[in-house]
């Protein structure tokens, strides 16, 4: 089964800076989603981008999707200490509603 | 809405014992997913149900694992007998086809330790 793969794996930034994470996948997808996981908690859905979309915004989040390169990026602008978490991308294929998760990106925002 | 509810939140058991994890999906959601998360393997989909029917159980590790969904508001994941390598965090998630079906809502997880 295909999976998203995030890069870089771990990121440490100062509060106020922007954080960018990338995700690549292997086959055609229906949509790609980003989730956040705070330590010891379940995953929380952040944003969904469909295969016919190239960019999407939600608050301080900006997601891009390049289907020709089979990659996506998640940008968090003006980071806050509360953004410290692991971020996962997940892909959904056509015809099913399974999520295939990547290994996750650990982001630490230093106050 | 209370969100997805899982119980217990923590479970410590001895090898060979039976373990039952429970999940109550969000009311009105018709898809339910069981995941396992470990440092080594990341997040793995074990099984998912649609309208209480198991659709894909290809992720279930072996016969020691079984899952049921007797009704729309309850599911169980059972491990019998448990082994130390089953130690992980087990998440339940649900989604609604009527609301697109793609976004999944996760429970807080059950942290299982098998000694």
PDB file of C-alpha atoms in Angstrom:
ATOM      1  CA  UNK A   1       0.000   0.000   0.000  1.00  0.00           C
ATOM      2  CA  UNK A   2       1.236   3.489  -0.676  1.00  0.00           C
ATOM      3  CA  UNK A   3       2.175   5.815   2.122  1.00  0.00           C
ATOM      4  CA  UNK A   4       3.008   9.436   2.491  1.00  0.00           C
ATOM      5  CA  UNK A   5       6.569  10.089   3.539  1.00  0.00           C
ATOM      6  CA  UNK A   6       7.368  13.309   5.298  1.00  0.00           C
ATOM      7  CA  UNK A   7      10.629  15.182   5.054  1.00  0.00           C
ATOM      8  CA  UNK A   8      12.262  16.501   7.227  1.00  0.00           C
ATOM      9  CA  UNK A   9      11.595  14.141  10.104  1.00  0.00           C
ATOM     10  CA  UNK A  10      12.255  16.637  12.879  1.00  0.00           C
ATOM     11  CA  UNK A  11      12.248  20.410  12.914  1.00  0.00           C
ATOM     12  CA  UNK A  12      13.120  22.846  15.667  1.00  0.00           C
ATOM     13  CA  UNK A  13      12.278  26.525  15.180  1.00  0.00           C
ATOM     14  CA  UNK A  14      11.842  29.734  17.123  1.00  0.00           C
ATOM     15  CA  UNK A  15       8.389  31.068  17.870  1.00  0.00           C
ATOM     16  CA  UNK A  16       7.276  33.397  15.096  1.00  0.00           C
ATOM     17  CA  UNK A  17       9.216  31.593  12.384  1.00  0.00           C
ATOM     18  CA  UNK A  18       7.595  29.593   9.613  1.00  0.00           C
ATOM     19  CA  UNK A  19       7.742  25.801   9.509  1.00  0.00           C
ATOM     20  CA  UNK A  20       7.611  23.836   6.275  1.00  0.00           C
ATOM     21  CA  UNK A  21       7.159  20.094   5.926  1.00  0.00           C
ATOM     22  CA  UNK A  22       7.056  18.011   2.790  1.00  0.00           C
ATOM     23  CA  UNK A  23       5.337  14.766   1.943  1.00  0.00           C
ATOM     24  CA  UNK A  24       5.769  12.485  -1.047  1.00  0.00           C
ATOM     25  CA  UNK A  25       3.672   9.587  -2.232  1.00  0.00           C
ATOM     26  CA  UNK A  26       3.879   6.938  -4.903  1.00  0.00           C
ATOM     27  CA  UNK A  27       0.605   6.515  -6.792  1.00  0.00           C
ATOM     28  CA  UNK A  28      -2.380   8.575  -7.926  1.00  0.00           C
ATOM     29  CA  UNK A  29      -4.522   9.818  -5.102  1.00  0.00           C
ATOM     30  CA  UNK A  30      -8.030  11.124  -4.521  1.00  0.00           C
ATOM     31  CA  UNK A  31      -6.945  13.510  -1.806  1.00  0.00           C
ATOM     32  CA  UNK A  32      -4.195  14.182   0.695  1.00  0.00           C
ATOM     33  CA  UNK A  33      -4.732  15.172   4.296  1.00  0.00           C
ATOM     34  CA  UNK A  34      -2.588  16.578   7.071  1.00  0.00           C
ATOM     35  CA  UNK A  35      -3.092  15.660  10.704  1.00  0.00           C
ATOM     36  CA  UNK A  36      -1.510  16.906  13.922  1.00  0.00           C
ATOM     37  CA  UNK A  37      -0.765  14.789  16.972  1.00  0.00           C
ATOM     38  CA  UNK A  38       0.122  16.347  20.285  1.00  0.00           C
ATOM     39  CA  UNK A  39       2.128  14.212  22.655  1.00  0.00           C
ATOM     40  CA  UNK A  40       0.002  11.453  24.168  1.00  0.00           C
ATOM     41  CA  UNK A  41      -3.100  12.427  22.202  1.00  0.00           C
ATOM     42  CA  UNK A  42      -5.051  11.264  19.184  1.00  0.00           C
ATOM     43  CA  UNK A  43      -4.667  12.750  15.724  1.00  0.00           C
ATOM     44  CA  UNK A  44      -6.525  15.896  14.768  1.00  0.00           C
ATOM     45  CA  UNK A  45      -7.456  16.643  11.170  1.00  0.00           C
ATOM     46  CA  UNK A  46      -5.974  19.918   9.903  1.00  0.00           C
ATOM     47  CA  UNK A  47      -6.678  20.221   6.216  1.00  0.00           C
ATOM     48  CA  UNK A  48      -7.647  18.197   3.137  1.00  0.00           C
ATOM     49  CA  UNK A  49      -6.542  18.967  -0.408  1.00  0.00           C
ATOM     50  CA  UNK A  50      -8.042  17.193  -3.392  1.00  0.00           C
ATOM     51  CA  UNK A  51      -6.108  15.940  -6.385  1.00  0.00           C
ATOM     52  CA  UNK A  52      -7.510  18.713  -8.599  1.00  0.00           C
ATOM     53  CA  UNK A  53      -6.465  21.449  -6.170  1.00  0.00           C
ATOM     54  CA  UNK A  54      -3.032  23.017  -6.030  1.00  0.00           C
ATOM     55  CA  UNK A  55      -3.163  25.130  -2.895  1.00  0.00           C
ATOM     56  CA  UNK A  56      -5.355  25.495   0.143  1.00  0.00           C
ATOM     57  CA  UNK A  57      -5.316  27.749   3.182  1.00  0.00           C
ATOM     58  CA  UNK A  58      -6.743  27.381   6.654  1.00  0.00           C
ATOM     59  CA  UNK A  59      -5.789  30.056   9.155  1.00  0.00           C
ATOM     60  CA  UNK A  60      -2.010  29.959   9.522  1.00  0.00           C
ATOM     61  CA  UNK A  61      -1.778  26.752   7.487  1.00  0.00           C
ATOM     62  CA  UNK A  62      -0.987  26.610   3.801  1.00  0.00           C
ATOM     63  CA  UNK A  63      -0.943  23.331   1.917  1.00  0.00           C
ATOM     64  CA  UNK A  64       0.244  22.795  -1.634  1.00  0.00           C
ATOM     65  CA  UNK A  65      -0.127  19.739  -3.817  1.00  0.00           C
ATOM     66  CA  UNK A  66       1.913  18.913  -6.898  1.00  0.00           C
ATOM     67  CA  UNK A  67       0.458  15.791  -8.475  1.00  0.00           C
ATOM     68  CA  UNK A  68       3.103  15.732 -11.199  1.00  0.00           C
ATOM     69  CA  UNK A  69       5.797  15.375  -8.540  1.00  0.00           C
ATOM     70  CA  UNK A  70       3.523  13.402  -6.202  1.00  0.00           C
ATOM     71  CA  UNK A  71       4.353  15.706  -3.344  1.00  0.00           C
ATOM     72  CA  UNK A  72       2.700  18.060  -0.889  1.00  0.00           C
ATOM     73  CA  UNK A  73       3.941  20.664   1.542  1.00  0.00           C
ATOM     74  CA  UNK A  74       2.500  22.035   4.759  1.00  0.00           C
ATOM     75  CA  UNK A  75       3.513  25.523   5.822  1.00  0.00           C
ATOM     76  CA  UNK A  76       2.747  26.845   9.280  1.00  0.00           C
ATOM     77  CA  UNK A  77       3.243  30.597   9.385  1.00  0.00           C
ATOM     78  CA  UNK A  78       4.091  32.628  12.486  1.00  0.00           C
ATOM     79  CA  UNK A  79       4.557  29.501  14.572  1.00  0.00           C
ATOM     80  CA  UNK A  80       3.546  29.379  18.215  1.00  0.00           C
ATOM     81  CA  UNK A  81       4.707  27.177  21.076  1.00  0.00           C
ATOM     82  CA  UNK A  82       1.307  25.450  20.901  1.00  0.00           C
ATOM     83  CA  UNK A  83       2.169  24.247  17.384  1.00  0.00           C
ATOM     84  CA  UNK A  84       4.694  21.853  18.913  1.00  0.00           C
ATOM     85  CA  UNK A  85       3.449  18.458  17.770  1.00  0.00           C
ATOM     86  CA  UNK A  86       3.939  15.683  15.241  1.00  0.00           C
ATOM     87  CA  UNK A  87       2.459  16.313  11.818  1.00  0.00           C
ATOM     88  CA  UNK A  88       1.377  13.485   9.531  1.00  0.00           C
ATOM     89  CA  UNK A  89       0.344  13.454   5.922  1.00  0.00           C
ATOM     90  CA  UNK A  90      -2.080  10.791   4.763  1.00  0.00           C
ATOM     91  CA  UNK A  91      -3.238   9.845   1.301  1.00  0.00           C
ATOM     92  CA  UNK A  92      -6.582   8.522   0.128  1.00  0.00           C
ATOM     93  CA  UNK A  93      -6.903   6.543  -3.074  1.00  0.00           C
ATOM     94  CA  UNK A  94      -9.899   6.615  -5.383  1.00  0.00           C
ATOM     95  CA  UNK A  95     -12.623   4.165  -4.492  1.00  0.00           C
ATOM     96  CA  UNK A  96     -11.934   3.774  -0.806  1.00  0.00           C
ATOM     97  CA  UNK A  97     -11.722   5.839   2.360  1.00  0.00           C
ATOM     98  CA  UNK A  98      -8.591   4.313   3.840  1.00  0.00           C
ATOM     99  CA  UNK A  99      -5.918   6.701   5.067  1.00  0.00           C
ATOM    100  CA  UNK A 100      -2.297   5.699   4.453  1.00  0.00           C
ATOM    101  CA  UNK A 101      -0.115   7.650   6.878  1.00  0.00           C
ATOM    102  CA  UNK A 102       3.473   8.759   6.594  1.00  0.00           C
ATOM    103  CA  UNK A 103       5.908   8.443   9.480  1.00  0.00           C
ATOM    104  CA  UNK A 104       5.330  11.954  10.752  1.00  0.00           C
ATOM    105  CA  UNK A 105       7.296  15.136  11.306  1.00  0.00           C
ATOM    106  CA  UNK A 106       8.171  16.264  14.813  1.00  0.00           C
ATOM    107  CA  UNK A 107       8.025  20.037  15.108  1.00  0.00           C
ATOM    108  CA  UNK A 108       9.291  21.815  18.194  1.00  0.00           C
ATOM    109  CA  UNK A 109       8.569  25.527  18.495  1.00  0.00           C
ATOM    110  CA  UNK A 110      10.818  27.203  21.035  1.00  0.00           C
ATOM    111  CA  UNK A 111       9.191  30.106  22.889  1.00  0.00           C
TER     112      UNK A 111
ATOM    113  CA  UNK B   1     -20.535  16.045  20.640  1.00  0.00           C
ATOM    114  CA  UNK B   2     -18.274  13.969  22.897  1.00  0.00           C
ATOM    115  CA  UNK B   3     -16.024  12.842  20.075  1.00  0.00           C
ATOM    116  CA  UNK B   4     -14.743   9.307  19.685  1.00  0.00           C
ATOM    117  CA  UNK B   5     -14.561   7.571  23.041  1.00  0.00           C
ATOM    118  CA  UNK B   6     -12.094   4.825  23.786  1.00  0.00           C
ATOM    119  CA  UNK B   7     -11.653   2.686  26.865  1.00  0.00           C
ATOM    120  CA  UNK B   8      -9.586   1.893  28.724  1.00  0.00           C
ATOM    121  CA  UNK B   9      -7.096   4.715  28.263  1.00  0.00           C
ATOM    122  CA  UNK B  10      -4.276   2.588  29.662  1.00  0.00           C
ATOM    123  CA  UNK B  11      -3.946  -1.150  29.957  1.00  0.00           C
ATOM    124  CA  UNK B  12      -1.120  -3.156  31.476  1.00  0.00           C
ATOM    125  CA  UNK B  13      -1.381  -6.900  31.202  1.00  0.00           C
ATOM    126  CA  UNK B  14       0.734 -10.001  31.247  1.00  0.00           C
ATOM    127  CA  UNK B  15       1.668 -12.030  28.225  1.00  0.00           C
ATOM    128  CA  UNK B  16      -0.999 -14.592  27.425  1.00  0.00           C
ATOM    129  CA  UNK B  17      -3.884 -12.603  28.805  1.00  0.00           C
ATOM    130  CA  UNK B  18      -6.871 -11.494  26.763  1.00  0.00           C
ATOM    131  CA  UNK B  19      -7.158  -7.784  26.090  1.00  0.00           C
ATOM    132  CA  UNK B  20     -10.327  -6.029  24.922  1.00  0.00           C
ATOM    133  CA  UNK B  21     -10.265  -2.470  23.681  1.00  0.00           C
ATOM    134  CA  UNK B  22     -13.496  -0.556  23.232  1.00  0.00           C
ATOM    135  CA  UNK B  23     -14.596   2.267  20.995  1.00  0.00           C
ATOM    136  CA  UNK B  24     -17.693   4.414  20.678  1.00  0.00           C
ATOM    137  CA  UNK B  25     -17.676   6.366  17.397  1.00  0.00           C
ATOM    138  CA  UNK B  26     -19.206   9.783  16.928  1.00  0.00           C
ATOM    139  CA  UNK B  27     -22.971   9.504  16.690  1.00  0.00           C
ATOM    140  CA  UNK B  28     -24.109   9.376  13.074  1.00  0.00           C
ATOM    141  CA  UNK B  29     -20.747   8.296  11.698  1.00  0.00           C
ATOM    142  CA  UNK B  30     -20.957   5.116   9.643  1.00  0.00           C
ATOM    143  CA  UNK B  31     -17.275   4.236   9.168  1.00  0.00           C
ATOM    144  CA  UNK B  32     -15.004   3.079  11.965  1.00  0.00           C
ATOM    145  CA  UNK B  33     -11.278   2.446  11.847  1.00  0.00           C
ATOM    146  CA  UNK B  34      -8.837   0.730  14.202  1.00  0.00           C
ATOM    147  CA  UNK B  35      -5.175   1.806  14.049  1.00  0.00           C
ATOM    148  CA  UNK B  36      -2.044   0.791  15.890  1.00  0.00           C
ATOM    149  CA  UNK B  37       0.855   3.199  16.475  1.00  0.00           C
ATOM    150  CA  UNK B  38       4.384   2.215  17.417  1.00  0.00           C
ATOM    151  CA  UNK B  39       7.703   3.990  17.115  1.00  0.00           C
ATOM    152  CA  UNK B  40       9.025   1.344  14.763  1.00  0.00           C
ATOM    153  CA  UNK B  41       6.089   0.971  12.401  1.00  0.00           C
ATOM    154  CA  UNK B  42       4.262   4.269  12.751  1.00  0.00           C
ATOM    155  CA  UNK B  43       0.493   4.327  12.251  1.00  0.00           C
ATOM    156  CA  UNK B  44      -0.962   1.155  10.791  1.00  0.00           C
ATOM    157  CA  UNK B  45      -4.568   0.568   9.793  1.00  0.00           C
ATOM    158  CA  UNK B  46      -5.725  -2.700  11.290  1.00  0.00           C
ATOM    159  CA  UNK B  47      -9.329  -2.915  10.126  1.00  0.00           C
ATOM    160  CA  UNK B  48     -12.186  -0.718   9.091  1.00  0.00           C
ATOM    161  CA  UNK B  49     -15.947  -1.088   9.147  1.00  0.00           C
ATOM    162  CA  UNK B  50     -18.584   0.563   7.032  1.00  0.00           C
ATOM    163  CA  UNK B  51     -22.173   0.406   8.283  1.00  0.00           C
ATOM    164  CA  UNK B  52     -21.013  -2.140  10.899  1.00  0.00           C
ATOM    165  CA  UNK B  53     -19.605  -4.487   8.242  1.00  0.00           C
ATOM    166  CA  UNK B  54     -15.859  -5.218   8.136  1.00  0.00           C
ATOM    167  CA  UNK B  55     -14.594  -3.952   4.790  1.00  0.00           C
ATOM    168  CA  UNK B  56     -10.853  -4.430   4.994  1.00  0.00           C
ATOM    169  CA  UNK B  57      -9.065  -6.433   7.669  1.00  0.00           C
ATOM    170  CA  UNK B  58      -5.844  -6.937   5.742  1.00  0.00           C
ATOM    171  CA  UNK B  59      -3.953  -4.996   8.388  1.00  0.00           C
ATOM    172  CA  UNK B  60      -4.889  -7.318  11.227  1.00  0.00           C
ATOM    173  CA  UNK B  61      -1.560  -8.885  12.245  1.00  0.00           C
ATOM    174  CA  UNK B  62      -2.670 -12.442  12.855  1.00  0.00           C
ATOM    175  CA  UNK B  63      -5.405 -14.647  14.220  1.00  0.00           C
ATOM    176  CA  UNK B  64      -4.785 -13.411  17.729  1.00  0.00           C
ATOM    177  CA  UNK B  65      -6.484 -10.156  16.748  1.00  0.00           C
ATOM    178  CA  UNK B  66     -10.214  -9.875  16.160  1.00  0.00           C
ATOM    179  CA  UNK B  67     -12.596  -6.942  15.842  1.00  0.00           C
ATOM    180  CA  UNK B  68     -16.354  -6.670  16.021  1.00  0.00           C
ATOM    181  CA  UNK B  69     -18.917  -3.976  15.521  1.00  0.00           C
ATOM    182  CA  UNK B  70     -22.221  -5.310  16.825  1.00  0.00           C
ATOM    183  CA  UNK B  71     -23.997  -1.983  16.311  1.00  0.00           C
ATOM    184  CA  UNK B  72     -23.395   1.514  15.002  1.00  0.00           C
ATOM    185  CA  UNK B  73     -22.290   2.858  18.369  1.00  0.00           C
ATOM    186  CA  UNK B  74     -19.826   0.265  19.600  1.00  0.00           C
ATOM    187  CA  UNK B  75     -16.783  -1.665  18.444  1.00  0.00           C
ATOM    188  CA  UNK B  76     -14.242  -3.891  20.148  1.00  0.00           C
ATOM    189  CA  UNK B  77     -10.721  -4.959  19.281  1.00  0.00           C
ATOM    190  CA  UNK B  78      -9.644  -8.127  21.046  1.00  0.00           C
ATOM    191  CA  UNK B  79      -6.186  -9.627  21.377  1.00  0.00           C
ATOM    192  CA  UNK B  80      -6.043 -13.197  22.613  1.00  0.00           C
ATOM    193  CA  UNK B  81      -3.483 -14.237  23.703  1.00  0.00           C
ATOM    194  CA  UNK B  82      -1.543 -11.006  24.046  1.00  0.00           C
ATOM    195  CA  UNK B  83       2.211 -10.821  23.466  1.00  0.00           C
ATOM    196  CA  UNK B  84       4.814  -8.181  24.406  1.00  0.00           C
ATOM    197  CA  UNK B  85       5.128  -7.146  20.739  1.00  0.00           C
ATOM    198  CA  UNK B  86       1.472  -6.046  20.847  1.00  0.00           C
ATOM    199  CA  UNK B  87       2.485  -3.158  23.100  1.00  0.00           C
ATOM    200  CA  UNK B  88       1.425  -0.004  21.291  1.00  0.00           C
ATOM    201  CA  UNK B  89      -1.124   2.783  21.273  1.00  0.00           C
ATOM    202  CA  UNK B  90      -4.363   1.683  19.644  1.00  0.00           C
ATOM    203  CA  UNK B  91      -6.554   4.351  18.095  1.00  0.00           C
ATOM    204  CA  UNK B  92     -10.125   4.222  16.965  1.00  0.00           C
ATOM    205  CA  UNK B  93     -11.389   6.734  14.418  1.00  0.00           C
ATOM    206  CA  UNK B  94     -14.724   7.370  12.757  1.00  0.00           C
ATOM    207  CA  UNK B  95     -15.989   9.226   9.730  1.00  0.00           C
ATOM    208  CA  UNK B  96     -19.262  10.061   8.043  1.00  0.00           C
ATOM    209  CA  UNK B  97     -20.051   9.330   4.399  1.00  0.00           C
ATOM    210  CA  UNK B  98     -22.789  11.926   4.455  1.00  0.00           C
ATOM    211  CA  UNK B  99     -20.168  14.556   5.293  1.00  0.00           C
ATOM    212  CA  UNK B 100     -17.704  13.546   2.601  1.00  0.00           C
ATOM    213  CA  UNK B 101     -16.372  10.518   4.411  1.00  0.00           C
ATOM    214  CA  UNK B 102     -12.765  11.480   4.065  1.00  0.00           C
ATOM    215  CA  UNK B 103     -11.965  13.270   7.303  1.00  0.00           C
ATOM    216  CA  UNK B 104     -11.411  10.898  10.193  1.00  0.00           C
ATOM    217  CA  UNK B 105     -11.948  11.817  13.820  1.00  0.00           C
ATOM    218  CA  UNK B 106      -9.642  10.057  16.223  1.00  0.00           C
ATOM    219  CA  UNK B 107     -10.179   8.976  19.776  1.00  0.00           C
ATOM    220  CA  UNK B 108      -7.562   9.595  22.481  1.00  0.00           C
ATOM    221  CA  UNK B 109      -6.153   6.086  22.118  1.00  0.00           C
ATOM    222  CA  UNK B 110      -5.544   3.137  24.419  1.00  0.00           C
ATOM    223  CA  UNK B 111      -1.954   2.716  25.544  1.00  0.00           C
ATOM    224  CA  UNK B 112      -1.351  -1.026  25.878  1.00  0.00           C
ATOM    225  CA  UNK B 113       1.644  -2.543  27.622  1.00  0.00           C
ATOM    226  CA  UNK B 114       2.031  -6.308  27.567  1.00  0.00           C
ATOM    227  CA  UNK B 115       4.637  -7.570  30.026  1.00  0.00           C
TER     228      UNK B 115
END
